[in-house]
Amino acid sequence: METGALQHLFNQKTTQQIKTAEYSPGQIINGKILKLYPDQVAEVQIGNQKMIAQLEAPLSANERYWFQVQPGEGKVHLKVIGSGAEEKSQTGGLAKILNEFSMQPTKENIELVRFFIKEQLPVNRELLKQASEWLSMVESRSAGQDALKMILTRGIPLTQATFEALYTTTKEQSLVQLMENLIKALDSVENSAAGESLKKLMNEMLPVNKTAGSEIALNHLAGIWLKKDGKESLAALELLKHFGAIASKGSESILLQQMLTKLLHTSTSGENLPEGLRVVQNVITNIGSGDSTAARQLITTFIPEISFSVNELVESLESLIYRASGKESELQKGLQAFKQLLAMAGEGESLSVLLGGKETWQQAGENLFKAVGQSNTGVLTDVHARLLSDAVDKAEQPAPLEDAGTALIADIRIKKFLSALGLSYEHQLGEFLKDGETGRPQVTETIKSLVLRLLNENPPAAVKEAAELLLNKLTGFQLLSQETGPIQQLVLQIPFVIAGKTNELTMQWSGKKTEDGKIDADFCRVLFYLKLENLNDLIVDMQVQNRVLSVQIFNENPALKKMAEQLTPVLKTKLADINYQLSSVHYHLPGQSQPGKNQRSLTDFYSQKEYSGVDIKI
């Protein structure tokens, strides 16, 4: 989140209330004296918690002080080590606290103490020294402090491993980016079996926009080559050759002859051919066997939109196949007829079978997208540049609105993606080890299991660094997805494609489990966060009570409400189809209600806690 209002929203109930039993000797806390009782007993407020404490010295009511927890039985014993007024105006009080811990009053250490004060977190010597050491090793101290806060407020074990995991999670580097970085690192080295399996799995999990989008661009160029004449057709063919979609360096005539030969030598069952090419193959086969009538019938049946004479097309193909006259002009006429037949039967996907295979086609598409925006794409003419731009625009066109629900993120995709990540890897491994070889089946290969195997093989430095960051990200999600009292929380990021570009949906689900251990979809709260190209930060806060939904949408664009309200009837209908009722949708401009708040990062989204000791339905 990048606005104060959103920070306020997602920080509600973030700080776990500190219980008296959790105080231990040596901790330093900041509190206010509410009431004084005889024998130096006082009611002290620390954060939202009120407690009765035994003081080591007489104090004044309604004043703030720094206390250190002392050993003792019964009541908590507090020793005064400084006045609370010193914390804001002077560094002397903070230096005195550091002195209690035998630490130097450096700028970084004073800043760290201020962090613990602001977040109302008890701190002792060991914790402060650990925190100081860990923060000195990270690039962003603010992200490191956010990780510390999550550890301390969520009851997560305080170890360097958990700190590194949550630090990676809070940084503005997405799960998809980390996976892509690891794929690039693996591409640059010779991989073991674990590395190859990991790379294959990540490529399968990542959105298909790079493949599908690049294929769409190539299909568009192929269509221009087949359907157009003159400069545009030639330029499209040259681009296909330039990016490697066509290996042949010969002329168009030679290329078409090669394609015809390959088509004729492909199994007549057509099992490996797209439907369009099967029709073309059958037309050519019928002409070759002398059955021109059947060929004409196939053309008119399967390719109804014909702007020229079927008879002329068949005659030209006959001259190509039989080559009775031997004239070059007749050969060229026949090849152009074959080209026209290909154009009517299909474009890129069909052609990939005749031009080196699907993998070659995909690689050419990736080469095309890598070249876009670079100045050294070759000496391109204006025609080349325009066709390339049109092809990329074609690939980036958004899916139709009515298909967007299934095209972007479907429940089956979420389940498959989560399963492949391996967020329950440790649980599965524990069950397998408990039951032995004759018990449960082998642990499924997941991103986490394969990353751990890869790291055990001591890979090259670049691969190791990328793998460790991804491992930390996954572990961070595991730490944030936990049960707090009766409330189950799940935090995850899911990639999806919109307008031909990869985006990520960060989602936090909070709610009770049903008696059989499943998610209770009737009573829950779901927070969605997206960072979009034009709308920037978009937050959706969805609360469900007895299958009735209320939705809060936060975005800085004042026109969003007017645009989105047109889709409200569609939303109501879609929800009704799955037995949910929409009660309200409210739109908010961030920062209006909390103008004084500072900007924050995605960590505020992760910090939302729904359970504070009371058994409630959300």
XYZ file of C-alpha atoms in Angstrom:
618
model
C 0.000 0.000 0.000
C 1.317 3.418 -0.759
C -1.203 5.678 0.975
C -1.953 6.618 4.531
C -5.604 5.619 4.342
C -4.738 2.130 3.213
C -2.155 1.801 5.948
C -4.843 2.773 8.451
C -7.230 0.203 7.018
C -4.844 -2.723 7.076
C -3.154 -1.819 10.346
C -6.366 -2.246 12.304
C -5.641 -4.686 15.146
C -2.151 -5.316 13.826
C -0.336 -4.885 17.109
C -0.941 -7.852 19.317
C -1.933 -6.794 22.789
C 0.900 -7.584 25.171
C -0.153 -9.770 28.065
C 1.236 -9.442 31.561
C 2.476 -13.033 31.547
C 4.615 -12.302 28.515
C 6.861 -9.813 30.320
C 10.232 -11.187 31.255
C 13.118 -9.735 33.268
C 15.365 -7.418 31.289
C 12.683 -6.131 28.908
C 12.346 -2.375 28.531
C 8.903 -0.866 27.991
C 7.352 2.577 27.808
C 4.242 3.163 29.877
C 2.010 5.731 31.520
C 1.149 5.798 35.226
C -2.673 5.859 35.526
C -3.200 5.429 39.267
C -0.956 5.225 42.320
C -1.642 2.860 45.213
C 0.068 2.414 48.599
C 3.414 0.637 48.860
C 4.521 1.922 45.418
C 1.972 -0.183 43.555
C 0.574 1.460 40.415
C -1.793 0.887 37.516
C 0.307 1.233 34.360
C -0.902 1.426 30.774
C 1.414 -0.043 28.147
C -0.069 0.237 24.690
C -3.677 -0.920 25.049
C -2.898 -3.122 28.042
C -3.497 -2.053 31.639
C -1.633 -3.827 34.404
C -0.847 -3.627 38.110
C 2.882 -3.325 38.766
C 5.238 -2.982 41.706
C 7.425 0.100 41.229
C 11.002 0.352 42.428
C 10.738 4.117 43.074
C 7.958 6.676 43.711
C 6.511 8.242 40.548
C 3.882 10.791 39.485
C 0.472 9.909 38.049
C -0.380 10.763 34.410
C 3.298 10.800 33.424
C 5.104 8.507 30.987
C 8.273 6.643 31.973
C 10.746 4.108 30.724
C 10.692 0.895 32.749
C 12.838 -2.198 32.866
C 11.154 -5.425 33.988
C 12.832 -6.833 37.102
C 12.858 -10.388 38.469
C 10.145 -11.079 40.997
C 7.122 -13.190 41.903
C 3.484 -12.157 41.622
C 3.148 -8.616 40.361
C 5.371 -7.383 37.564
C 8.283 -5.413 39.058
C 9.266 -2.285 37.121
C 12.442 -0.253 37.500
C 12.370 3.324 36.209
C 15.265 4.089 33.879
C 14.088 7.352 32.285
C 11.311 9.835 31.649
C 9.093 9.198 28.643
C 9.268 12.878 27.673
C 12.863 12.402 26.557
C 11.969 10.045 23.721
C 10.737 12.697 21.278
C 12.723 15.797 22.033
C 16.137 14.442 22.981
C 18.320 11.435 22.364
C 19.586 11.374 25.923
C 16.862 9.064 27.161
C 17.383 6.694 24.267
C 21.124 6.698 24.852
C 20.474 5.828 28.479
C 18.371 2.830 27.391
C 21.153 1.669 25.093
C 23.588 2.064 27.962
C 21.440 -0.313 30.036
C 22.014 -2.865 27.274
C 25.757 -2.100 26.976
C 25.259 -0.903 23.399
C 26.749 2.120 21.676
C 24.339 5.061 21.078
C 24.918 5.087 17.319
C 22.438 6.683 14.944
C 21.257 3.246 13.793
C 20.797 1.925 17.347
C 18.879 5.033 18.443
C 16.640 4.670 15.386
C 16.051 1.029 16.306
C 15.017 1.917 19.854
C 12.647 4.538 18.458
C 11.097 1.811 16.290
C 10.396 -0.382 19.325
C 8.944 2.633 21.129
C 6.668 3.591 18.261
C 5.354 0.062 17.824
C 5.002 -0.408 21.613
C 7.047 -3.586 21.547
C 8.918 -4.794 24.656
C 12.624 -5.148 24.011
C 15.463 -6.782 25.874
C 19.216 -6.804 25.398
C 19.347 -10.018 23.354
C 16.522 -8.916 21.032
C 17.984 -5.454 20.478
C 21.419 -6.846 19.642
C 19.954 -9.430 17.269
C 17.776 -6.822 15.569
C 20.720 -4.441 15.197
C 22.844 -7.175 13.633
C 20.136 -8.349 11.211
C 19.214 -4.838 10.083
C 22.859 -4.093 9.322
C 22.822 -6.880 6.711
C 19.759 -5.792 4.684
C 19.338 -3.149 2.005
C 16.138 -1.631 3.404
C 16.024 -0.983 7.160
C 12.322 -0.078 6.971
C 11.502 -3.436 5.370
C 13.659 -5.127 7.998
C 11.798 -3.345 10.785
C 8.490 -4.410 9.223
C 9.713 -8.016 9.291
C 10.671 -7.676 12.963
C 7.262 -6.245 13.781
C 5.479 -9.172 12.133
C 7.643 -11.663 14.008
C 6.996 -10.040 17.382
C 3.270 -9.349 16.933
C 2.387 -12.714 15.409
C 4.290 -14.924 17.827
C 6.618 -16.220 15.084
C 9.892 -17.797 16.292
C 12.602 -15.146 16.473
C 15.347 -16.611 14.307
C 17.494 -15.278 11.495
C 15.739 -17.672 9.081
C 12.273 -16.299 9.898
C 13.597 -12.738 9.726
C 15.092 -13.307 6.274
C 11.896 -15.006 5.085
C 9.610 -12.197 6.202
C 12.053 -9.543 5.012
C 11.932 -11.034 1.514
C 8.136 -11.194 1.711
C 7.747 -7.543 2.685
C 10.093 -6.225 0.016
C 8.452 -4.948 -3.157
C 9.735 -7.882 -5.211
C 6.986 -10.196 -6.339
C 6.870 -13.959 -6.333
C 6.737 -13.980 -10.146
C 9.820 -11.759 -10.370
C 11.763 -14.079 -8.077
C 10.707 -17.118 -10.116
C 11.686 -15.389 -13.363
C 15.046 -14.384 -11.869
C 15.757 -17.991 -10.917
C 14.768 -19.219 -14.393
C 17.226 -16.743 -15.946
C 19.972 -17.864 -13.564
C 19.298 -21.526 -14.407
C 19.301 -20.733 -18.130
C 22.864 -19.458 -17.858
C 24.383 -22.629 -16.364
C 24.399 -26.370 -16.933
C 21.750 -27.765 -14.623
C 21.366 -30.894 -12.571
C 18.181 -32.963 -12.667
C 16.764 -30.862 -9.831
C 17.574 -27.636 -11.668
C 15.944 -28.832 -14.890
C 12.838 -30.077 -13.046
C 12.578 -26.793 -11.157
C 12.923 -24.705 -14.311
C 10.299 -26.810 -16.105
C 7.828 -26.534 -13.220
C 8.258 -22.755 -12.895
C 7.749 -22.274 -16.620
C 4.541 -24.289 -16.377
C 3.303 -22.254 -13.414
C 4.037 -18.786 -14.729
C 1.340 -17.106 -16.812
C 1.276 -18.159 -20.443
C 1.260 -14.578 -21.663
C 4.900 -14.737 -22.742
C 4.180 -17.820 -24.813
C 0.602 -17.152 -25.832
C 1.176 -13.430 -26.343
C 4.281 -13.991 -28.440
C 2.485 -16.641 -30.468
C -0.368 -14.221 -31.101
C 2.146 -11.695 -32.399
C 3.713 -14.288 -34.712
C 0.299 -15.488 -35.856
C -0.523 -11.906 -36.800
C 2.673 -11.577 -38.839
C 1.998 -14.920 -40.503
C -1.482 -13.742 -41.431
C -0.040 -10.579 -42.991
C 2.437 -12.672 -45.004
C -0.237 -15.079 -46.275
C -3.091 -12.664 -46.889
C -1.445 -9.460 -48.053
C 0.430 -8.655 -51.254
C 3.506 -6.617 -52.077
C 5.632 -4.826 -49.486
C 3.582 -5.761 -46.426
C 3.613 -9.477 -47.244
C 7.342 -9.436 -47.913
C 8.102 -7.405 -44.767
C 6.072 -9.791 -42.584
C 7.963 -12.762 -44.036
C 11.281 -11.030 -43.386
C 10.312 -10.410 -39.751
C 9.361 -14.079 -39.296
C 12.800 -15.047 -40.629
C 14.552 -12.372 -38.569
C 13.160 -13.685 -35.260
C 13.747 -17.351 -36.145
C 10.203 -18.528 -36.819
C 11.352 -19.574 -40.313
C 14.712 -21.298 -40.581
C 14.819 -21.242 -44.390
C 16.952 -18.447 -45.844
C 15.646 -19.021 -49.370
C 13.007 -17.124 -51.298
C 9.286 -17.294 -50.649
C 8.901 -19.791 -53.504
C 11.491 -22.139 -52.010
C 9.861 -21.834 -48.595
C 6.405 -22.676 -49.962
C 7.791 -25.708 -51.801
C 9.425 -26.912 -48.576
C 6.154 -26.474 -46.689
C 4.223 -28.355 -49.373
C 6.709 -31.238 -49.283
C 6.518 -31.481 -45.491
C 2.722 -31.391 -45.578
C 2.567 -34.206 -48.122
C 4.980 -36.348 -46.108
C 3.090 -35.875 -42.842
C 0.988 -38.869 -41.810
C -2.288 -38.815 -43.734
C -4.130 -39.537 -40.486
C -3.445 -35.897 -39.622
C -3.091 -36.633 -35.908
C -0.323 -34.044 -35.507
C -1.961 -31.416 -37.700
C -4.322 -28.618 -36.683
C -7.752 -28.813 -38.279
C -6.994 -26.150 -40.900
C -3.903 -27.959 -42.154
C -5.755 -31.268 -42.252
C -8.192 -29.675 -44.690
C -5.313 -28.342 -46.816
C -3.632 -31.760 -46.759
C -6.840 -33.493 -47.852
C -7.342 -30.980 -50.668
C -3.792 -31.571 -51.963
C -4.136 -35.356 -51.565
C -7.406 -35.448 -53.523
C -5.910 -33.371 -56.328
C -2.873 -35.654 -56.423
C -5.105 -38.700 -56.747
C -7.068 -37.085 -59.584
C -10.234 -36.372 -57.587
C -10.546 -32.625 -58.191
C -14.298 -32.749 -57.487
C -13.682 -33.890 -53.895
C -11.046 -31.173 -53.532
C -13.517 -28.506 -54.644
C -16.122 -29.864 -52.229
C -13.669 -29.696 -49.307
C -12.764 -26.101 -50.100
C -16.369 -24.895 -50.330
C -17.371 -26.857 -47.193
C -14.526 -25.987 -44.812
C -13.414 -22.656 -46.255
C -16.729 -20.939 -47.132
C -15.495 -17.325 -47.380
C -13.810 -17.380 -50.779
C -13.293 -14.208 -52.803
C -12.120 -15.928 -55.981
C -12.964 -18.907 -58.180
C -12.574 -22.328 -56.597
C -12.036 -23.790 -60.045
C -9.104 -21.438 -60.732
C -7.582 -22.290 -57.347
C -7.841 -26.036 -57.997
C -6.447 -25.675 -61.518
C -3.437 -23.760 -60.210
C -2.846 -26.427 -57.560
C -3.067 -29.120 -60.257
C -0.369 -27.360 -62.266
C 1.770 -27.205 -59.134
C 1.392 -30.866 -58.262
C 1.637 -32.352 -61.770
C 3.936 -29.695 -63.244
C 2.803 -30.790 -66.699
C 3.922 -27.676 -68.549
C 7.169 -27.206 -66.645
C 6.805 -23.453 -66.986
C 8.140 -21.284 -64.171
C 5.101 -19.029 -64.421
C 2.757 -21.979 -63.845
C 4.861 -23.106 -60.879
C 4.692 -19.669 -59.281
C 0.952 -19.503 -59.932
C 0.508 -22.860 -58.216
C 2.629 -21.836 -55.241
C 0.570 -18.667 -54.790
C -2.564 -20.822 -54.888
C -1.060 -23.008 -52.131
C -0.288 -19.836 -50.168
C -3.900 -18.677 -50.558
C -5.149 -22.043 -49.357
C -2.919 -21.809 -46.268
C -4.211 -18.293 -45.591
C -7.806 -19.479 -45.617
C -7.112 -22.574 -43.512
C -5.228 -20.955 -40.637
C -2.358 -18.751 -39.549
C 0.529 -19.074 -37.140
C -0.398 -22.097 -35.060
C -0.970 -24.086 -38.240
C 2.244 -22.867 -39.829
C 4.387 -23.712 -36.806
C 3.937 -27.401 -37.658
C 5.463 -26.795 -41.099
C 8.139 -24.306 -39.992
C 10.200 -26.141 -37.369
C 7.706 -27.038 -34.676
C 5.949 -25.405 -31.726
C 9.107 -24.922 -29.631
C 10.826 -23.066 -32.481
C 7.725 -20.914 -32.903
C 7.626 -20.123 -29.173
C 11.311 -19.231 -29.089
C 10.824 -16.927 -32.075
C 7.980 -15.234 -30.233
C 10.179 -14.681 -27.187
C 12.882 -13.242 -29.452
C 10.288 -10.869 -30.908
C 9.179 -9.600 -27.492
C 12.763 -9.188 -26.294
C 13.504 -7.052 -29.333
C 10.550 -4.719 -28.787
C 11.708 -1.406 -27.360
C 15.370 -2.025 -28.132
C 17.150 0.267 -30.514
C 19.270 -2.505 -32.024
C 16.466 -4.627 -33.483
C 18.190 -4.544 -36.850
C 17.825 -2.153 -39.718
C 14.034 -2.038 -39.872
C 12.163 -0.037 -42.466
C 9.042 1.913 -41.611
C 6.959 -1.011 -42.855
C 8.847 -3.472 -40.626
C 8.478 -1.189 -37.594
C 4.752 -0.693 -38.170
C 4.062 -4.403 -38.625
C 6.072 -5.234 -35.506
C 4.192 -2.627 -33.490
C 0.841 -3.904 -34.777
C 1.793 -7.483 -33.896
C 2.688 -6.541 -30.315
C -0.498 -4.482 -29.945
C -2.463 -7.488 -31.150
C -0.840 -9.672 -28.511
C -1.601 -7.179 -25.740
C -5.292 -6.732 -26.440
C -7.323 -7.615 -23.331
C -9.660 -10.560 -23.254
C -13.390 -9.841 -23.818
C -15.100 -8.691 -20.647
C -17.526 -11.598 -20.577
C -14.591 -14.024 -20.590
C -12.420 -12.118 -18.128
C -13.669 -13.968 -15.061
C -12.422 -17.307 -16.298
C -9.539 -15.976 -18.370
C -7.816 -14.123 -15.523
C -8.058 -16.253 -12.392
C -10.181 -19.340 -11.902
C -10.441 -21.378 -8.699
C -8.812 -24.386 -10.344
C -5.814 -22.232 -11.315
C -5.457 -20.961 -7.756
C -5.535 -24.519 -6.377
C -3.004 -25.789 -8.899
C -0.701 -22.831 -8.323
C -0.795 -23.192 -4.533
C -0.256 -26.931 -4.758
C 2.757 -26.460 -7.020
C 4.341 -23.869 -4.696
C 4.657 -26.426 -1.919
C 3.424 -24.290 0.982
C 2.448 -27.502 2.803
C 5.720 -29.262 1.956
C 6.905 -29.668 5.568
C 3.548 -31.145 6.615
C 3.573 -33.626 3.715
C 7.178 -34.569 4.466
C 6.341 -35.116 8.136
C 3.418 -37.367 7.251
C 5.564 -39.357 4.845
C 8.363 -39.845 7.383
C 5.861 -40.794 10.067
C 4.158 -43.463 7.961
C 7.276 -44.769 6.250
C 7.689 -46.216 2.795
C 4.612 -48.420 3.087
C 2.411 -45.545 4.198
C 1.578 -42.446 2.253
C 2.760 -41.900 -1.330
C 5.975 -40.038 -2.068
C 6.025 -36.303 -1.419
C 5.005 -34.468 -4.587
C 7.673 -32.407 -6.302
C 6.946 -28.731 -5.701
C 8.797 -25.460 -6.077
C 9.896 -25.558 -2.446
C 11.057 -29.173 -2.465
C 12.996 -28.666 -5.697
C 14.591 -25.421 -4.471
C 15.771 -27.210 -1.326
C 17.235 -30.032 -3.433
C 18.934 -27.510 -5.680
C 20.505 -25.642 -2.755
C 21.807 -28.918 -1.305
C 23.782 -29.421 -4.530
C 25.814 -26.236 -3.910
C 24.872 -24.531 -7.208
C 26.747 -21.568 -8.767
C 26.583 -18.298 -6.831
C 23.993 -16.596 -9.087
C 21.676 -19.613 -8.953
C 22.145 -19.974 -5.189
C 21.289 -16.327 -4.520
C 18.151 -16.446 -6.693
C 17.062 -19.767 -5.165
C 17.530 -18.533 -1.582
C 15.418 -15.432 -2.248
C 12.623 -17.557 -3.695
C 12.854 -19.977 -0.781
C 12.620 -17.080 1.676
C 9.560 -15.730 -0.147
C 7.782 -19.079 0.090
C 8.731 -19.499 3.744
C 7.446 -15.984 4.431
C 4.049 -16.875 2.990
C 4.008 -19.986 5.164
C 4.760 -17.939 8.281
C 2.037 -15.411 7.460
C -0.491 -18.147 6.668
C -1.259 -19.528 10.078
C -3.942 -20.070 12.678
C -4.452 -17.396 15.321
C -6.873 -18.760 17.872
C -9.903 -20.047 15.952
C -9.077 -17.870 12.939
C -7.241 -19.275 9.930
C -5.289 -16.861 7.760
C -3.924 -17.437 4.266
C -1.647 -15.006 2.400
C -0.626 -15.643 -1.187
C 0.271 -14.075 -4.523
C -1.160 -15.380 -7.789
C 0.034 -14.270 -11.220
C -2.445 -13.606 -14.002
C -2.503 -11.990 -17.419
C -4.479 -8.909 -18.349
C -4.014 -6.909 -21.521
C -1.183 -9.224 -22.482
C 0.880 -8.311 -19.402
C 1.698 -10.187 -16.237
C 0.134 -8.890 -13.034
C -0.030 -10.307 -9.543
C -2.943 -10.516 -7.193
C -1.961 -10.450 -3.537
C -4.736 -11.950 -1.452
C -5.254 -12.429 2.251
C -8.090 -14.663 3.373
C -9.136 -14.686 7.028
C -11.900 -16.732 8.582
C -12.907 -19.778 10.559
C -12.637 -23.343 9.424
C -15.685 -25.564 9.234
C -15.970 -28.621 11.451
C -14.404 -30.800 8.770
C -11.384 -28.462 8.528
C -12.341 -26.704 5.303
C -12.565 -22.982 4.633
C -15.848 -21.458 5.775
C -16.983 -19.567 2.702
C -20.081 -18.212 4.461
C -18.248 -16.068 7.007
C -14.852 -14.652 6.047
C -12.926 -11.585 4.996
C -10.799 -11.351 1.876
C -8.397 -8.520 1.082
C -7.150 -8.113 -2.480
C -4.256 -5.938 -3.594
C -3.295 -5.206 -7.194
C -0.812 -2.758 -8.651
C -2.102 -1.960 -12.133
C -0.473 -0.008 -14.937
C -3.092 2.754 -15.170
C -4.988 2.547 -11.876
C -1.848 2.002 -9.737
C -2.681 0.620 -6.276
C -6.109 -0.982 -6.068
C -7.408 -2.466 -2.806
C -10.573 -4.505 -2.450
C -11.769 -5.283 1.076
C -14.510 -7.919 0.849
C -16.395 -9.043 3.930
C -18.770 -12.002 3.823
C -21.435 -12.612 6.445
C -23.824 -15.487 5.877
C -22.982 -15.348 2.122
C -23.851 -11.628 1.951
C -20.995 -9.513 0.580
C -20.048 -5.948 1.326
C -17.162 -4.523 -0.701
C -14.882 -1.546 -0.046
C -12.688 -0.378 -2.952
C -9.728 1.950 -2.398
C -8.094 3.713 -5.331
C -6.726 7.177 -6.036
C -8.584 7.589 -9.357
C -11.758 9.639 -8.736
C -13.299 8.383 -11.987
C -13.118 4.735 -10.941
C -16.518 4.771 -9.228
C -18.308 6.029 -12.331
C -16.578 3.478 -14.540
C -17.035 0.543 -12.182
C -20.676 1.224 -11.288
C -21.633 0.156 -14.800
C -20.380 -3.324 -13.934
C -22.244 -3.656 -10.618
C -25.238 -5.463 -12.204
C -22.826 -7.971 -13.761
C -21.162 -8.498 -10.374
C -24.534 -9.075 -8.678
C -25.544 -11.602 -11.319
C -22.268 -13.500 -11.186
C -22.401 -13.673 -7.381
C -26.021 -14.815 -7.451
C -25.009 -17.634 -9.785
C -22.824 -19.064 -6.991
C -25.371 -18.336 -4.242
C -23.912 -15.075 -2.880
C -25.737 -11.778 -2.411
C -24.095 -8.385 -2.938
C -25.254 -5.891 -0.339
C -23.077 -2.870 -1.099
C -20.026 -1.555 -2.939
C -18.323 1.582 -1.604
C -15.481 3.512 -3.238
C -12.874 5.465 -1.291
C -10.103 7.856 -2.251
C -7.063 7.038 -0.075
C -5.808 9.686 2.291
C -9.065 11.600 2.784
C -9.889 10.166 6.170
C -6.302 9.980 7.417
C -4.415 12.826 5.747
C -1.576 12.834 8.226
C -0.502 9.244 7.722
C 2.804 8.422 6.119
C 3.086 6.290 3.017
C 3.781 2.629 3.613
C 4.598 -0.549 1.740
C 2.896 -3.858 1.043
C 3.757 -5.013 4.552
C 0.694 -3.203 5.926
C -1.389 -5.521 3.811
C 0.292 -8.548 5.366
C -0.012 -7.149 8.884
C -3.797 -7.396 9.118
C -4.853 -9.512 12.073
C -8.425 -10.534 12.607
C -8.317 -12.255 15.985
C -7.538 -10.609 19.291
C -8.787 -13.121 21.821
C -12.531 -12.955 21.225
C -14.389 -15.746 19.457
C -16.210 -13.800 16.748
C -17.521 -14.272 13.263
C -15.950 -11.941 10.752
